[in-house]
Tab-separated table of C-alpha atoms in Angstrom:
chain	number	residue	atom	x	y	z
M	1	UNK	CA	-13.942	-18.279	120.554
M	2	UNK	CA	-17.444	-16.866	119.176
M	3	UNK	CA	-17.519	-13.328	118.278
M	4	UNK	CA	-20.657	-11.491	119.144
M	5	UNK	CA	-22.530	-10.230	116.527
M	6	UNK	CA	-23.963	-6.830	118.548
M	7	UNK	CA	-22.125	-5.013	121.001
M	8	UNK	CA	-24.748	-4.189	122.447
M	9	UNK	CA	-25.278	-7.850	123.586
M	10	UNK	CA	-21.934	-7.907	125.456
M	11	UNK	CA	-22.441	-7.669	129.101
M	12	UNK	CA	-21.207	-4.781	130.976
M	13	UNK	CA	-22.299	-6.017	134.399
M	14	UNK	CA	-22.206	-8.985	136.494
M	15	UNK	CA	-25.204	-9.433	138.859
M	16	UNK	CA	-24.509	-11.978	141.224
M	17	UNK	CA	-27.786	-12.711	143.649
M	18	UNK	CA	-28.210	-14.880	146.728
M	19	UNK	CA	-32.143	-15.664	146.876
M	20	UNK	CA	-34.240	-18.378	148.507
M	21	UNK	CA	-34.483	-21.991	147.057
M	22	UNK	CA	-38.133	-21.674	147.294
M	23	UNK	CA	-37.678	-18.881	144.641
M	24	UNK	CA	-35.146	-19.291	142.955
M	25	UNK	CA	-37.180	-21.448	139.874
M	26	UNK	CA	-39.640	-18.897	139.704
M	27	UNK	CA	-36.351	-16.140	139.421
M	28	UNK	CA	-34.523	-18.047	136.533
M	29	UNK	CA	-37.772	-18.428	134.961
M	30	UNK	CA	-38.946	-14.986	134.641
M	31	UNK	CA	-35.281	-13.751	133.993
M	32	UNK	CA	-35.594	-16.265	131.232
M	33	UNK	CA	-38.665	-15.226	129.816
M	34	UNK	CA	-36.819	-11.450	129.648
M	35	UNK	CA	-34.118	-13.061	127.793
M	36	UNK	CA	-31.325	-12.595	130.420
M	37	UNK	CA	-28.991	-15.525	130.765
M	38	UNK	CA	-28.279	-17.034	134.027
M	39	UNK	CA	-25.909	-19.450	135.693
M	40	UNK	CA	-27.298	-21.461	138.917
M	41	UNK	CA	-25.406	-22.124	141.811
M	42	UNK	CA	-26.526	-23.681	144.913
M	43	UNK	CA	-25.369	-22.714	147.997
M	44	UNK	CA	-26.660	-22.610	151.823
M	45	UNK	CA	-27.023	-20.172	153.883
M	46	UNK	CA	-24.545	-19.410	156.484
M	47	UNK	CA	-26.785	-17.983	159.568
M	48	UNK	CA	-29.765	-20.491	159.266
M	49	UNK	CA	-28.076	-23.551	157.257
M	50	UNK	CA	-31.209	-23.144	155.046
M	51	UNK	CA	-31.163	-23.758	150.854
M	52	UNK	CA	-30.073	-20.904	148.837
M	53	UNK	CA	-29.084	-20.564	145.584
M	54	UNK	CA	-26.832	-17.713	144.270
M	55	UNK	CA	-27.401	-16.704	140.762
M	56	UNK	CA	-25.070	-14.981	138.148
M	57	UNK	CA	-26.418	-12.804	135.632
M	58	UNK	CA	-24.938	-11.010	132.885
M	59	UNK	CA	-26.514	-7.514	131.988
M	60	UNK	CA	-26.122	-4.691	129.917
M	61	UNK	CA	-26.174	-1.112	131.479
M	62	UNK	CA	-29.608	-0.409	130.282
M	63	UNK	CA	-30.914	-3.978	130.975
M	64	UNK	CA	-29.829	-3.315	134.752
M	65	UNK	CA	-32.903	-1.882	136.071
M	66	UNK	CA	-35.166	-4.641	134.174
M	67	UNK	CA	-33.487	-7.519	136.318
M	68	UNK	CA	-33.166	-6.012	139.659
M	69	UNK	CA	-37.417	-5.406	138.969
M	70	UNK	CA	-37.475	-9.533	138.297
M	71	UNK	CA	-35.774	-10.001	141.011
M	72	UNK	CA	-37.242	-8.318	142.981
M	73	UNK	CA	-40.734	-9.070	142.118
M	74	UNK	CA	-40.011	-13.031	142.273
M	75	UNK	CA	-37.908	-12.597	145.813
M	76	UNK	CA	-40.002	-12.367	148.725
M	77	UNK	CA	-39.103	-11.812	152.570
M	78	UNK	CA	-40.404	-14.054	154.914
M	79	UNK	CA	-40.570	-14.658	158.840
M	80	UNK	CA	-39.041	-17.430	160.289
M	81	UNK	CA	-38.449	-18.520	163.951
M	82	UNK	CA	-35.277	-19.709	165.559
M	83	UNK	CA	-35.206	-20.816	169.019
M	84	UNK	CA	-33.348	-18.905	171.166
M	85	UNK	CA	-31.942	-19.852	174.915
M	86	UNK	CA	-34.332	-17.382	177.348
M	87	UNK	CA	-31.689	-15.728	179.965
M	88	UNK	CA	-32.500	-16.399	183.947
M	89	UNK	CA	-34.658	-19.290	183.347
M	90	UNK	CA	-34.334	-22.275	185.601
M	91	UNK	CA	-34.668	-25.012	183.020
M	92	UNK	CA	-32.903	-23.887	179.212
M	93	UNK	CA	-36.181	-23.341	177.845
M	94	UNK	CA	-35.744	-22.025	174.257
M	95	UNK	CA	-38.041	-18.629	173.019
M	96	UNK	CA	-39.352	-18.776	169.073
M	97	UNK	CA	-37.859	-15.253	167.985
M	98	UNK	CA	-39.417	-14.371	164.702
M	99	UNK	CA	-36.235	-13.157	161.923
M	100	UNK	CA	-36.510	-11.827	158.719
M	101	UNK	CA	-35.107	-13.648	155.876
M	102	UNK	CA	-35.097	-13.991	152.057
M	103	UNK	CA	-35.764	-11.761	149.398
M	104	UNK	CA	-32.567	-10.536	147.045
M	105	UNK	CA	-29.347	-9.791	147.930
M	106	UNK	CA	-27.663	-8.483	144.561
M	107	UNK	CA	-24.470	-7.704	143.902
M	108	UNK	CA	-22.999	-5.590	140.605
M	109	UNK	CA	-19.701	-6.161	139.195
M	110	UNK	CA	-18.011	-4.246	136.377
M	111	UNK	CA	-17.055	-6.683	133.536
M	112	UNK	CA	-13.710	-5.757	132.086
M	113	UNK	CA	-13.447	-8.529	129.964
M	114	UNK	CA	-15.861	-10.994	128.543
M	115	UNK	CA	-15.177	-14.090	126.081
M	116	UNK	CA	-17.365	-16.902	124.872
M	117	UNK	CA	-16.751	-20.383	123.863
């Protein structure tokens, strides 16, 4: 096990976020370039079946601010259209319905306990 040499480098908090493929480079890379470390994992979304990738990221209390900003600036909404089945028609004629999807979602955990190898 590798001690860490500041304590201030020991991470406090745990983001895990759930963004778009399309932006999930772009995320790790300006994360990156503000020297947080981050983990990949791809995953699909549940709702739409679309690409997703859910990224852990561990922060410092004071550091917490800076990533949720890179995240969200890199993290965009978009519209997208599912077809929907229109009620009382004759022939099952599906409706485009515009959603909203995308951008962060971010979730903090308290880190009780942190070791690396």
């Amino acid at each position: 096990m590798s001690e860490i040499k500041n304590p201030e480098d020991k991470p406090s908090e745990l983001l895990i976020a759930v963004v778009q493929g399309q932006d999930s480079d772009m995320a790790i890379e300006a994360l990156g370039d503000e020297g947080f470390k981050v983990t990949r994992l791809p995953s699909v979304g549940g709702f739409l079946g679309r690409k997703s990738a859910t990224l852990m990221i561990g922060v410092n209390t004071e550091n917490y601010d800076n990533a949720v900003d890179v995240l969200d600036k890199t993290c965009r909404q978009r519209v997208a259209f599912i077809a929907v089945p229109m009620e009382n028609s004759p022939l099952p004629m599906p409706a485009p319905t515009p959603i909203t999807i995308g951008g962060a979602n971010i979730f903090s955990l308290e880190v009780e306990h942190f070791e690396e190898f």
